[in-house]
PDB file of C-alpha atoms in Angstrom:
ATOM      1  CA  UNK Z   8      -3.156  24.913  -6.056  1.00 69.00           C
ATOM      2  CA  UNK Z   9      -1.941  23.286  -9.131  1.00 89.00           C
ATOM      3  CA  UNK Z  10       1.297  21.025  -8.771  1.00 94.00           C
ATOM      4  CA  UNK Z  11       1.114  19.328 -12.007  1.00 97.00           C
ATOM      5  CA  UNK Z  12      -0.107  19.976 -15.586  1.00 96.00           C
ATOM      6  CA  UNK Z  13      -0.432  16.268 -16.292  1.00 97.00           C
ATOM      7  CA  UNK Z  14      -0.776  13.640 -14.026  1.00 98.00           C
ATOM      8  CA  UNK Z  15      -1.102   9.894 -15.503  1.00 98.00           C
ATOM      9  CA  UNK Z  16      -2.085   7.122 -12.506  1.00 98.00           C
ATOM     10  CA  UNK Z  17      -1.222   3.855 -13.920  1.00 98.00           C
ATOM     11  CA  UNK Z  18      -3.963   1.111 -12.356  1.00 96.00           C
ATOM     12  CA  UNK Z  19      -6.836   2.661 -11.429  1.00 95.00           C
ATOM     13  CA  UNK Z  20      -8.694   0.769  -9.403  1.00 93.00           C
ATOM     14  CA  UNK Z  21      -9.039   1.485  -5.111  1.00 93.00           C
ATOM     15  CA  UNK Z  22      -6.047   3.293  -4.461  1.00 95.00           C
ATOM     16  CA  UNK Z  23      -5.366   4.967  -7.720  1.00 96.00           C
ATOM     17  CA  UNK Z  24      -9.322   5.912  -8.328  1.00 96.00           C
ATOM     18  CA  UNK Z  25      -9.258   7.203  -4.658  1.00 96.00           C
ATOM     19  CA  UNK Z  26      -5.890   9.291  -5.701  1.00 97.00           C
ATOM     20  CA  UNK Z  27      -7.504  10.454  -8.923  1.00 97.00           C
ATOM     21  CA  UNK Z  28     -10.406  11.949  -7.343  1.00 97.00           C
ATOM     22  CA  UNK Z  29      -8.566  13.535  -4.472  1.00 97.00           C
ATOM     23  CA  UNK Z  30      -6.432  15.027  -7.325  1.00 97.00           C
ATOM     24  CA  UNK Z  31      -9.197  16.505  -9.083  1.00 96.00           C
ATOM     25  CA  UNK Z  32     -11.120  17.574  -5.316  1.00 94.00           C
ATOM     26  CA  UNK Z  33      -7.990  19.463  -4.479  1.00 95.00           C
ATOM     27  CA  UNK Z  34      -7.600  21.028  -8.101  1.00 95.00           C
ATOM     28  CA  UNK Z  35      -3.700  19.616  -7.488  1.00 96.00           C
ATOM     29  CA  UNK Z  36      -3.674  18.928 -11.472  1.00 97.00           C
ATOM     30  CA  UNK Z  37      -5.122  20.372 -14.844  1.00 96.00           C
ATOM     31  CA  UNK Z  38      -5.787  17.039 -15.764  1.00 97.00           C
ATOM     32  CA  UNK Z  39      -5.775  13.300 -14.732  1.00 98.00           C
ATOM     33  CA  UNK Z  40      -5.334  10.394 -17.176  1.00 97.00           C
ATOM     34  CA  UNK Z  41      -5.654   7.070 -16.053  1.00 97.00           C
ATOM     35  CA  UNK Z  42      -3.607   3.386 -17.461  1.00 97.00           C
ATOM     36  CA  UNK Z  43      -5.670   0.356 -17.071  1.00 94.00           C
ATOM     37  CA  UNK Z  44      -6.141  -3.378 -18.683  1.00 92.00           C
ATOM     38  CA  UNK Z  45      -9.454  -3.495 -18.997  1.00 93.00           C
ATOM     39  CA  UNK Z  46     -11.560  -0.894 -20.802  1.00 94.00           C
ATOM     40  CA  UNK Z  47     -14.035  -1.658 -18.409  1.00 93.00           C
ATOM     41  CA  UNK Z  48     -12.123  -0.284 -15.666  1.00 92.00           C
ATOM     42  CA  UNK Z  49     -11.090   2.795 -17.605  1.00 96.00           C
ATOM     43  CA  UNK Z  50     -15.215   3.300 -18.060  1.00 95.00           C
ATOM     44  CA  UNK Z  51     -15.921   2.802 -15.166  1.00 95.00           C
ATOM     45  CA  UNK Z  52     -12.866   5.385 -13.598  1.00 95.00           C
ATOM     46  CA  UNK Z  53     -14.009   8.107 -16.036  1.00 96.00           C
ATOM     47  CA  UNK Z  54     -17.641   7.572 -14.767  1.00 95.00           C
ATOM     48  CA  UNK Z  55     -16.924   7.946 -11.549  1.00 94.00           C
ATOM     49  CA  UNK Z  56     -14.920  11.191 -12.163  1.00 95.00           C
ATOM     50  CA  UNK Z  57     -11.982  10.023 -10.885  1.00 95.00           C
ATOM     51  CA  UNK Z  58      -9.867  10.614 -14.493  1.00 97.00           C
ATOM     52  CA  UNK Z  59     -10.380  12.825 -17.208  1.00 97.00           C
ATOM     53  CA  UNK Z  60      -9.048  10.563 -19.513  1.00 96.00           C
ATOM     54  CA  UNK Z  61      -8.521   6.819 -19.539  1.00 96.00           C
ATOM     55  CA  UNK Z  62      -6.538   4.462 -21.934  1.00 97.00           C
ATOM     56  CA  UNK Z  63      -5.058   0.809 -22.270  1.00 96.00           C
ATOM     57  CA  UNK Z  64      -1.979   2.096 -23.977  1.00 95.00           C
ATOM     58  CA  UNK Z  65       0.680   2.783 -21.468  1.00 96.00           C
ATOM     59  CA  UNK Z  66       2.407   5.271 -24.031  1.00 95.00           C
ATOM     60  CA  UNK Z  67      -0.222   7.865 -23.518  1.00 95.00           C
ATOM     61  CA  UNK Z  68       1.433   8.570 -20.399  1.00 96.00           C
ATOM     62  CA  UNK Z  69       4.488  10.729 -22.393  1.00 92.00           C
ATOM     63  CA  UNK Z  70       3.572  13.764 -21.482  1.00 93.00           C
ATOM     64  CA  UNK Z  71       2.451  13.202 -18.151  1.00 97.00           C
ATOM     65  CA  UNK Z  72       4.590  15.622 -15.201  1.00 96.00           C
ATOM     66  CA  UNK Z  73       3.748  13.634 -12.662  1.00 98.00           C
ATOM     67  CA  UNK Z  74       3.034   9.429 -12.976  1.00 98.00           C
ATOM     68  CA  UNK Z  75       1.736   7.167 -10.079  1.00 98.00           C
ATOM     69  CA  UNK Z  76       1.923   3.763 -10.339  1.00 98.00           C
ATOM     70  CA  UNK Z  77      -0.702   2.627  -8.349  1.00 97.00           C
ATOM     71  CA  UNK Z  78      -0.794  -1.311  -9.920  1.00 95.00           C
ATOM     72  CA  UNK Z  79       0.265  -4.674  -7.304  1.00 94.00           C
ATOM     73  CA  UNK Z  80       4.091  -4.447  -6.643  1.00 96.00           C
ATOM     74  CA  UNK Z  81       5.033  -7.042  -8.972  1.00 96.00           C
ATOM     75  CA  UNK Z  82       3.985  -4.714 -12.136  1.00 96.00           C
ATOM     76  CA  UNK Z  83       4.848  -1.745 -10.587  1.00 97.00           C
ATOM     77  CA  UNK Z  84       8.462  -3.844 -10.750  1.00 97.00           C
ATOM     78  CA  UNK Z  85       7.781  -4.260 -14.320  1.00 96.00           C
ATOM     79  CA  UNK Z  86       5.973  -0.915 -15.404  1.00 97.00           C
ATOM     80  CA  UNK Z  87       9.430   0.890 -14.162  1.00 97.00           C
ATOM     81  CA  UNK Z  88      12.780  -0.117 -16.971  1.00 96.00           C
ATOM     82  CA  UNK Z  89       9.215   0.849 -19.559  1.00 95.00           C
ATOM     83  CA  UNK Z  90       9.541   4.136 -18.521  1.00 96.00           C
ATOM     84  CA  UNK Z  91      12.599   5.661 -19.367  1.00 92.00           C
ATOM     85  CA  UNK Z  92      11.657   5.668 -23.334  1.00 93.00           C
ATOM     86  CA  UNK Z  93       8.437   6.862 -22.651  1.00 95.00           C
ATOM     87  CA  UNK Z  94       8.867   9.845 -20.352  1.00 95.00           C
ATOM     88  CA  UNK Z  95      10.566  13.335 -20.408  1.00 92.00           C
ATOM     89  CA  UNK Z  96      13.432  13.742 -18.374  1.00 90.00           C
ATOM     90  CA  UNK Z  97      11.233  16.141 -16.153  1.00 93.00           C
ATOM     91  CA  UNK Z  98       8.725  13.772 -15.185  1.00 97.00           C
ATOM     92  CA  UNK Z  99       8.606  12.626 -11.488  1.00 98.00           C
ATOM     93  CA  UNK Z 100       7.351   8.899 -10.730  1.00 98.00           C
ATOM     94  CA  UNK Z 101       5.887   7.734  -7.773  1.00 98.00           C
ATOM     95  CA  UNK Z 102       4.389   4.475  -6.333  1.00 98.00           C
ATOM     96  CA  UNK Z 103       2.238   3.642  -3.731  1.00 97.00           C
ATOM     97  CA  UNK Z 104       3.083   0.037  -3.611  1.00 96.00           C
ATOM     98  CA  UNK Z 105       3.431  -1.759   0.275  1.00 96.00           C
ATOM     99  CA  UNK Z 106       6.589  -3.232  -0.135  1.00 98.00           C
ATOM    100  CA  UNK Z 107       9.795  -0.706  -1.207  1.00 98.00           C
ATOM    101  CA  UNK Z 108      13.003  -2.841  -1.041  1.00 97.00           C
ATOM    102  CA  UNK Z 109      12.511  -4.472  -4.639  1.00 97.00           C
ATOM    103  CA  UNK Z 110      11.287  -1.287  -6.459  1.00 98.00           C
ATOM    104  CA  UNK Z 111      13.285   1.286  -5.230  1.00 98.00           C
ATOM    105  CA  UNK Z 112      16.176  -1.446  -6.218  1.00 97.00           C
ATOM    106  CA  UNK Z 113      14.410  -1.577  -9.999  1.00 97.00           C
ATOM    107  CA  UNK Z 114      14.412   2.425 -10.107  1.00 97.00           C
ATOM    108  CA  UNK Z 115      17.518   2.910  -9.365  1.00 95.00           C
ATOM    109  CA  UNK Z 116      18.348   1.081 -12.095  1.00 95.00           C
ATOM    110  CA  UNK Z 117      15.650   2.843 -14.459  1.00 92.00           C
ATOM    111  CA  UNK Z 118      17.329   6.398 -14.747  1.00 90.00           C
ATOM    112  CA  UNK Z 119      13.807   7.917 -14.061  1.00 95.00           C
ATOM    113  CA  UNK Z 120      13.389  10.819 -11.055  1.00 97.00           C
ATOM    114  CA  UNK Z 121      11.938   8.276  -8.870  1.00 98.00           C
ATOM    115  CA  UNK Z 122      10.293   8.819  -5.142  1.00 98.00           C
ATOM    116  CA  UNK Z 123       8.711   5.941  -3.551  1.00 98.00           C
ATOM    117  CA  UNK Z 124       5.575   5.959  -1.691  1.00 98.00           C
ATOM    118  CA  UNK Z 125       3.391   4.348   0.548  1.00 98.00           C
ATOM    119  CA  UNK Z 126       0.152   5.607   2.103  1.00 97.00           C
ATOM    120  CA  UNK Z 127      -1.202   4.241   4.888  1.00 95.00           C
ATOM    121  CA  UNK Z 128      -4.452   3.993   3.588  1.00 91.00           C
ATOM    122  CA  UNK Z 129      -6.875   1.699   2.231  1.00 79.00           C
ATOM    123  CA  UNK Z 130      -9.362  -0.989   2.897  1.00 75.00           C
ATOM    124  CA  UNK Z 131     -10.377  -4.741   2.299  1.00 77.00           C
ATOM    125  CA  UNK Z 132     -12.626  -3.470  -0.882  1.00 80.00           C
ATOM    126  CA  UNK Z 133     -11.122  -3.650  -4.354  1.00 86.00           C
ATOM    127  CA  UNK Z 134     -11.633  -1.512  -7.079  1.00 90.00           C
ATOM    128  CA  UNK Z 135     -12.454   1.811  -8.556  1.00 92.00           C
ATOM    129  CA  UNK Z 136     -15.982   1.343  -7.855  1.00 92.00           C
ATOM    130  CA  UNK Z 137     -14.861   1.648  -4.033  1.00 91.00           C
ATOM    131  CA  UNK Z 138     -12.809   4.886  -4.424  1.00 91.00           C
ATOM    132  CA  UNK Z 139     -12.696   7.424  -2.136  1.00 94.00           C
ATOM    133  CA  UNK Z 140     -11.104  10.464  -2.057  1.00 91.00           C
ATOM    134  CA  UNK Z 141     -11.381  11.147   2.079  1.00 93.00           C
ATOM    135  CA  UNK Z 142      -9.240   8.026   2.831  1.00 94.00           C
ATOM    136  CA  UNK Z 143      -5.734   9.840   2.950  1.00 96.00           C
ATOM    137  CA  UNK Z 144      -7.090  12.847   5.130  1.00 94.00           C
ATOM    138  CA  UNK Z 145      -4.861  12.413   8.462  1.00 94.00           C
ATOM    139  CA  UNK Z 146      -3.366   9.090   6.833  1.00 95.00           C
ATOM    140  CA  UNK Z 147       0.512   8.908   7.225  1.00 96.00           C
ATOM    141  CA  UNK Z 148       2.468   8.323   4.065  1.00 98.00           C
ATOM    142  CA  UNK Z 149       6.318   6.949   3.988  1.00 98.00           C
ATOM    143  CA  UNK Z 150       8.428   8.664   1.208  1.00 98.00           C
ATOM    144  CA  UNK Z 151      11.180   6.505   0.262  1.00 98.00           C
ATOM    145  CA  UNK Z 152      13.577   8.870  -1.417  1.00 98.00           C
ATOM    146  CA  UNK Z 153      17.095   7.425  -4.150  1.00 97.00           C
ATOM    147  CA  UNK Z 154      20.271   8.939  -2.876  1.00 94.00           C
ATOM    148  CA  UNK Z 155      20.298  10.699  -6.203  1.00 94.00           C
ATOM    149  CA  UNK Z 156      16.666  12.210  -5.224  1.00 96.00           C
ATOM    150  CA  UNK Z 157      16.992  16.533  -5.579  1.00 96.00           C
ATOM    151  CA  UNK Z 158      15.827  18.183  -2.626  1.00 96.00           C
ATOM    152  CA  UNK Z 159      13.279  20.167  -5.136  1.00 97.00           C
ATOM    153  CA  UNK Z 160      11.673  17.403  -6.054  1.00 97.00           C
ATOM    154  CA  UNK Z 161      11.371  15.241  -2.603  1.00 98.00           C
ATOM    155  CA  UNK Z 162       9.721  19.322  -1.685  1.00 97.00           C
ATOM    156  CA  UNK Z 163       7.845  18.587  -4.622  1.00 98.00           C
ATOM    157  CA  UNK Z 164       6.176  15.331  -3.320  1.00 98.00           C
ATOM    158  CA  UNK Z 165       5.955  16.428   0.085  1.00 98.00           C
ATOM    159  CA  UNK Z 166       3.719  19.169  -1.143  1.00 98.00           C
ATOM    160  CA  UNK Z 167       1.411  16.944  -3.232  1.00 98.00           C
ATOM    161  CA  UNK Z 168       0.543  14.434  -0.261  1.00 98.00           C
ATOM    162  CA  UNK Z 169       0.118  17.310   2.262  1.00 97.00           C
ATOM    163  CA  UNK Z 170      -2.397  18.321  -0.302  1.00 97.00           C
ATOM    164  CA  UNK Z 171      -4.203  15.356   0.035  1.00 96.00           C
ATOM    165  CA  UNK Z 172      -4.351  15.486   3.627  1.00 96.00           C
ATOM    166  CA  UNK Z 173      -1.479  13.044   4.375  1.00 97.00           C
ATOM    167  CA  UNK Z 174       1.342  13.399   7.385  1.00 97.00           C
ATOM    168  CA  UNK Z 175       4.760  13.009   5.821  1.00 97.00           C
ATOM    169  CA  UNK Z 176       7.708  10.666   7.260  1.00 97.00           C
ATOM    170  CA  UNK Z 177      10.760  10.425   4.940  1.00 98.00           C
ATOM    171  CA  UNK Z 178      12.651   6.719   5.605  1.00 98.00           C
ATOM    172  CA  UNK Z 179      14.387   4.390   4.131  1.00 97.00           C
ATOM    173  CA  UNK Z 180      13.286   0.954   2.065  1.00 98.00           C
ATOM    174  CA  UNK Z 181      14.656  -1.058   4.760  1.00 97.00           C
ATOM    175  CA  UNK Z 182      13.464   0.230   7.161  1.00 98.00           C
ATOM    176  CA  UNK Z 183      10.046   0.496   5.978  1.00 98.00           C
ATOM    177  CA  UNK Z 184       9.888  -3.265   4.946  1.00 98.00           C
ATOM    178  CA  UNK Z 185      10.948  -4.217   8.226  1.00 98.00           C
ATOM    179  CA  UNK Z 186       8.375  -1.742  10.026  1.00 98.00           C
ATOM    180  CA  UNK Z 187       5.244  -2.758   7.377  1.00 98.00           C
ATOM    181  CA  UNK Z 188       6.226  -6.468   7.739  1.00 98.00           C
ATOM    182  CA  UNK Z 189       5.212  -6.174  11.378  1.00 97.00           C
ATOM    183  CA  UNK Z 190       2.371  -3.721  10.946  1.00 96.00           C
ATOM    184  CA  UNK Z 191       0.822  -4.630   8.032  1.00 96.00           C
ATOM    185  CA  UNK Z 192       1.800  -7.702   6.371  1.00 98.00           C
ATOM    186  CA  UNK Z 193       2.294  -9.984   9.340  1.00 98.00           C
ATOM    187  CA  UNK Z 194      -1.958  -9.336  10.657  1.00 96.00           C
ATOM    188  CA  UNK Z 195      -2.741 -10.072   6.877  1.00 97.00           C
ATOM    189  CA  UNK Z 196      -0.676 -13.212   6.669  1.00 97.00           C
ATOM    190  CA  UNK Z 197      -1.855 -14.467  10.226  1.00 97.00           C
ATOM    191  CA  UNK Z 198      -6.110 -13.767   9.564  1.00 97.00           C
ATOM    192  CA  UNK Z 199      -5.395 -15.351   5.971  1.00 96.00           C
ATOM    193  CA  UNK Z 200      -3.936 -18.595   8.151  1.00 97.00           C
ATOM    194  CA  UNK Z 201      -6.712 -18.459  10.800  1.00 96.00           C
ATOM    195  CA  UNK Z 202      -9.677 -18.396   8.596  1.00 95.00           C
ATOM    196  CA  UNK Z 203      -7.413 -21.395   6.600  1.00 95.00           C
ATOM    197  CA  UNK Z 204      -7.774 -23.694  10.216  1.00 96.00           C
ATOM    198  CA  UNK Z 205     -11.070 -22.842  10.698  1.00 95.00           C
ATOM    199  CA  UNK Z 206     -13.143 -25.699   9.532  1.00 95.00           C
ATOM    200  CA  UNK Z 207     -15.950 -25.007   7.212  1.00 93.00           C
ATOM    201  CA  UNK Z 208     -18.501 -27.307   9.536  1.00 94.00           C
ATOM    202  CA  UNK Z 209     -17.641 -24.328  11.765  1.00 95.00           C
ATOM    203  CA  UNK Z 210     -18.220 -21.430   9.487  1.00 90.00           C
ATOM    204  CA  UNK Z 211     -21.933 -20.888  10.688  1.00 91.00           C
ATOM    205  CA  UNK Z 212     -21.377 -20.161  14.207  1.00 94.00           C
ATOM    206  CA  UNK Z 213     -19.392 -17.310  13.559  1.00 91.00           C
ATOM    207  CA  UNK Z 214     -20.875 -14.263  14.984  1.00 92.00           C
ATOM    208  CA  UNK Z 215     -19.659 -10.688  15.012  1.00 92.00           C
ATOM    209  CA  UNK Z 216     -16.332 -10.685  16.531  1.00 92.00           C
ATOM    210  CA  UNK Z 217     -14.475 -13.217  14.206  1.00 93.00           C
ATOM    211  CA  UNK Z 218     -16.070 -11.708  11.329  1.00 92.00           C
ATOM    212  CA  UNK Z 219     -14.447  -8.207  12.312  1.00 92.00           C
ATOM    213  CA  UNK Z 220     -11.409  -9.983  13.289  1.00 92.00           C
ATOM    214  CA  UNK Z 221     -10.895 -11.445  10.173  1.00 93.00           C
ATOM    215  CA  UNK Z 222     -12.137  -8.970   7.545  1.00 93.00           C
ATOM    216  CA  UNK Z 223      -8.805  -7.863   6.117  1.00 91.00           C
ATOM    217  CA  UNK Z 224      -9.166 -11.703   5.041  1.00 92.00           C
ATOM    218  CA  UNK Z 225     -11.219 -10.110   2.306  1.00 90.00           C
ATOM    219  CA  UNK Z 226      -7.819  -8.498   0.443  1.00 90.00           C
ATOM    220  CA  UNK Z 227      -7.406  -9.082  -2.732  1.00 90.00           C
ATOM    221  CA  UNK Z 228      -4.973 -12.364  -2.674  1.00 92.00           C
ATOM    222  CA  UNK Z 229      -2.964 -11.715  -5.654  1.00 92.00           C
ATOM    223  CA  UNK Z 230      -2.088  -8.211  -4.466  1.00 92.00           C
ATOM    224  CA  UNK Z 231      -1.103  -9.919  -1.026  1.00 95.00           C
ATOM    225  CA  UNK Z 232       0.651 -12.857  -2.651  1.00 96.00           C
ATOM    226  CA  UNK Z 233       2.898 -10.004  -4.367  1.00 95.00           C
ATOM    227  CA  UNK Z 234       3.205  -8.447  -1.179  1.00 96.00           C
ATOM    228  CA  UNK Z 235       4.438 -11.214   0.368  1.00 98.00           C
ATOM    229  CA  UNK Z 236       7.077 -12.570  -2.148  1.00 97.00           C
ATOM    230  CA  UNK Z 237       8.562  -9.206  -2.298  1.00 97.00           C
ATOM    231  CA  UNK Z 238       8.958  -8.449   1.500  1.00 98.00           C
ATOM    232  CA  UNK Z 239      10.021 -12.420   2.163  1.00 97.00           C
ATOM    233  CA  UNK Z 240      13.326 -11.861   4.691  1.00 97.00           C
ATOM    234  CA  UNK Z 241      11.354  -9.496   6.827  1.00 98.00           C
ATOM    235  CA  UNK Z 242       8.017 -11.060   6.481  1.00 98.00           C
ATOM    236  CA  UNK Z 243       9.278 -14.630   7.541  1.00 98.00           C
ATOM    237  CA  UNK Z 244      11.494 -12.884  10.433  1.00 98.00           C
ATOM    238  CA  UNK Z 245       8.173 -11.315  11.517  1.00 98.00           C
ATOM    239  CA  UNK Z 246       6.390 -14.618  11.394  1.00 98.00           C
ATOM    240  CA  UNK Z 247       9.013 -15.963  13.325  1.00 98.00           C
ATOM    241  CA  UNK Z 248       8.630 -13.455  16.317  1.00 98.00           C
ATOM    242  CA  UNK Z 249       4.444 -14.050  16.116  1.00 98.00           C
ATOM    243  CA  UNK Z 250       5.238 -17.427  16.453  1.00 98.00           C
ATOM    244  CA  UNK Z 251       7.485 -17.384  19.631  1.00 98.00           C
ATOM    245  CA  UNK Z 252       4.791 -15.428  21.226  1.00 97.00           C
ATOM    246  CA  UNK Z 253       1.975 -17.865  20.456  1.00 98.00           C
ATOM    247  CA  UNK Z 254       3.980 -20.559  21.722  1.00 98.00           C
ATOM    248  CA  UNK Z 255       3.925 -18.967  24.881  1.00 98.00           C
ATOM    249  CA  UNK Z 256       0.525 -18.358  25.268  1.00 98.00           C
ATOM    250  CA  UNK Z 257       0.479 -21.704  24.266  1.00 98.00           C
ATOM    251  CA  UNK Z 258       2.366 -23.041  27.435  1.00 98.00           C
ATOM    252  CA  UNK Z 259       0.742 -20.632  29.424  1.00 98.00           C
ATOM    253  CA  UNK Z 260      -2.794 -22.286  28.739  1.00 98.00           C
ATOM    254  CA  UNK Z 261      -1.269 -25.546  28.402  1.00 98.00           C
ATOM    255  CA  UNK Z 262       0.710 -25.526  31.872  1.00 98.00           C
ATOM    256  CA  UNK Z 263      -2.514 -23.795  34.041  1.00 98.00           C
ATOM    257  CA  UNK Z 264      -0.707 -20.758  34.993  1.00 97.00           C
ATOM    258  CA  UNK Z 265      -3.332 -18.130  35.651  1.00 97.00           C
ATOM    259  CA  UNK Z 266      -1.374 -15.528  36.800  1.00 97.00           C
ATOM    260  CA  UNK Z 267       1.393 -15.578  33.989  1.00 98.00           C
ATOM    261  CA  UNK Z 268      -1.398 -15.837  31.651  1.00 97.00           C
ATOM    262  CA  UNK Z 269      -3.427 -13.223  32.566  1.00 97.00           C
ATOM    263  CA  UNK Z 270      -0.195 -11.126  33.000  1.00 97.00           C
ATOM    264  CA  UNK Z 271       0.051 -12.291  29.293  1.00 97.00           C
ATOM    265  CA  UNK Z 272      -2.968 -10.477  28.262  1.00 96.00           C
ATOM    266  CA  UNK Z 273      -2.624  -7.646  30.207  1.00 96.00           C
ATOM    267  CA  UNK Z 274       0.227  -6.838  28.874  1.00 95.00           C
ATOM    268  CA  UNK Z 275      -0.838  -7.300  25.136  1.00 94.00           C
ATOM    269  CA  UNK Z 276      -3.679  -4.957  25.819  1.00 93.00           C
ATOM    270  CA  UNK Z 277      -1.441  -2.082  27.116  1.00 92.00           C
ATOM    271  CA  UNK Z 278       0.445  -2.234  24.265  1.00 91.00           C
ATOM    272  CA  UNK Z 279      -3.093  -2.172  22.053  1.00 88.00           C
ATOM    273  CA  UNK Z 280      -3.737   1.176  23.351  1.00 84.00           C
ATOM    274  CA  UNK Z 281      -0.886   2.819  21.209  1.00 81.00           C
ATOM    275  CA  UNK Z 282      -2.252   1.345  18.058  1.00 81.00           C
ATOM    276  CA  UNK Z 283      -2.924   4.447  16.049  1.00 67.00           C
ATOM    277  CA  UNK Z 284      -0.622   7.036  17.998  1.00 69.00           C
ATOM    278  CA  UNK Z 285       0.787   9.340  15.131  1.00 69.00           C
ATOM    279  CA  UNK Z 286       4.314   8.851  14.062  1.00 68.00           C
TER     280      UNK Z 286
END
């Protein structure tokens, strides 16, 4: 089922060289041209089948139907006033960026038919070289809809991800900075600050379960530091909230209360077993 004649991914590297090949597995688009900075990238993309066509000049993306920006937030921010010139009026833009507040803010702004996007899928691993197309099968994807956004081509959108496999749940930017700052960027900000306290005369005893613990300290830290700078209110209320709660473990050890402590636990546990119920 083609949706697109055209579709142009700008940044292909683990997320966009995972889209691109799930775009050409599905047969969603004729063709798939990738945006990059580094030739080698490009190459590397093109070797891996994951575009049909790669370049370093973000014009080439003109006559694109359909363009994902799959770069860190920051140049998604701004790749988006660029693209008015360069685009027909037709053309529907996406992003899969993990922060929404700050871009859907730039395109509105833009003039371009713009539908945000985030799917919930991904790993520590960076690059193209990592791409896979089977990571958004059963993943959930947020669409972050303008006001201005034309019920044909939120449909539109809908229809691509559920070709990819993805579960659909429209919301708003908000809303889904608040959520993600919770979910997503609060775990990443608190394994980044445990493996900072963990002295490196300590390092060798680690054994299996702080490695796992801590292996979404392997992110790339400039696409987290973006991350984090452009979700700061609701990242820094979420920090506050973890914490309140490890001061009261704290007491709990601190004051020898068993009971309340292991109530504590229990109760964190419970909660553990909804991780991973569908929304």
């Amino acid at each position: 089922m083609k949706l697109f004649d055209r579709v142009a991914i700008v940044g292909v590297g683990l997320i966009g060289g995972s889209l691109g090949l799930a775009i050409k597995n599905k047969g969603i688009a004729k063709k798939v041209i990738g945006i990059g900075h580094r030739r080698k990238s490009i190459d590397e993309a093109i070797r891996r089948k994951a575009i049909d066509e790669g370049y370093l000049d973000l014009r080439k993306i003109k006559d694109a139907d359909l363009i994902i920006l799959a770069a860190p937030v920051k140049e998604i921010i701004n790749t988006l006033p660029k693209l008015s010139r360069l685009i027909s009026r037709n053309c529907l833009v996406i992003d899969v960026g993990s922060t929404k507040a700050e871009i859907m803010n730039t395109a509105k702004k833009s003039g371009i038919k713009f539908i945000g996007c985030h799917p919930l899928a991904g790993m520590e691993k960076k690059g193209v070289e990592n791409a896979k197309s089977a990571i958004f099968q059963d993943a959930l994807c947020l669409l972050v809809p303008l006001e201005n956004t034309s019920y044909e081509a939120l449909s539109k959108i809908q229809r691509f991800w559920m070709a990819l496999g993805t579960r659909i749940k429209v919301i708003d930017a908000k809303s889904h900075d608040r959520i993600m700052a919770f979910v997503s960027h609060l775990p990443h900000a608190v394994v980044f600050s445990l493996i900072d306290c963990i002295s490196l005369k300590f390092v060798s005893f680690a054994a299996s379960g702080l490695r796992d613990t801590t292996r979404i300290g392997l992110s790339d830290p400039f696409l987290w530091r973006d991350i984090f700078l452009t979700n700061r209110k609701e990242l820094l209320s979420a920090i506050k909230n973890f914490k309140n709660s490890l001061v009261r473990l704290e007491l709990l050890i601190k004051n020898n209360q068993p009971g309340k402590l292991a109530a504590y636990l229990q109760k964190a546990r419970a909660k553990h077993n909804d991780f991973g119920s569908k929304a």
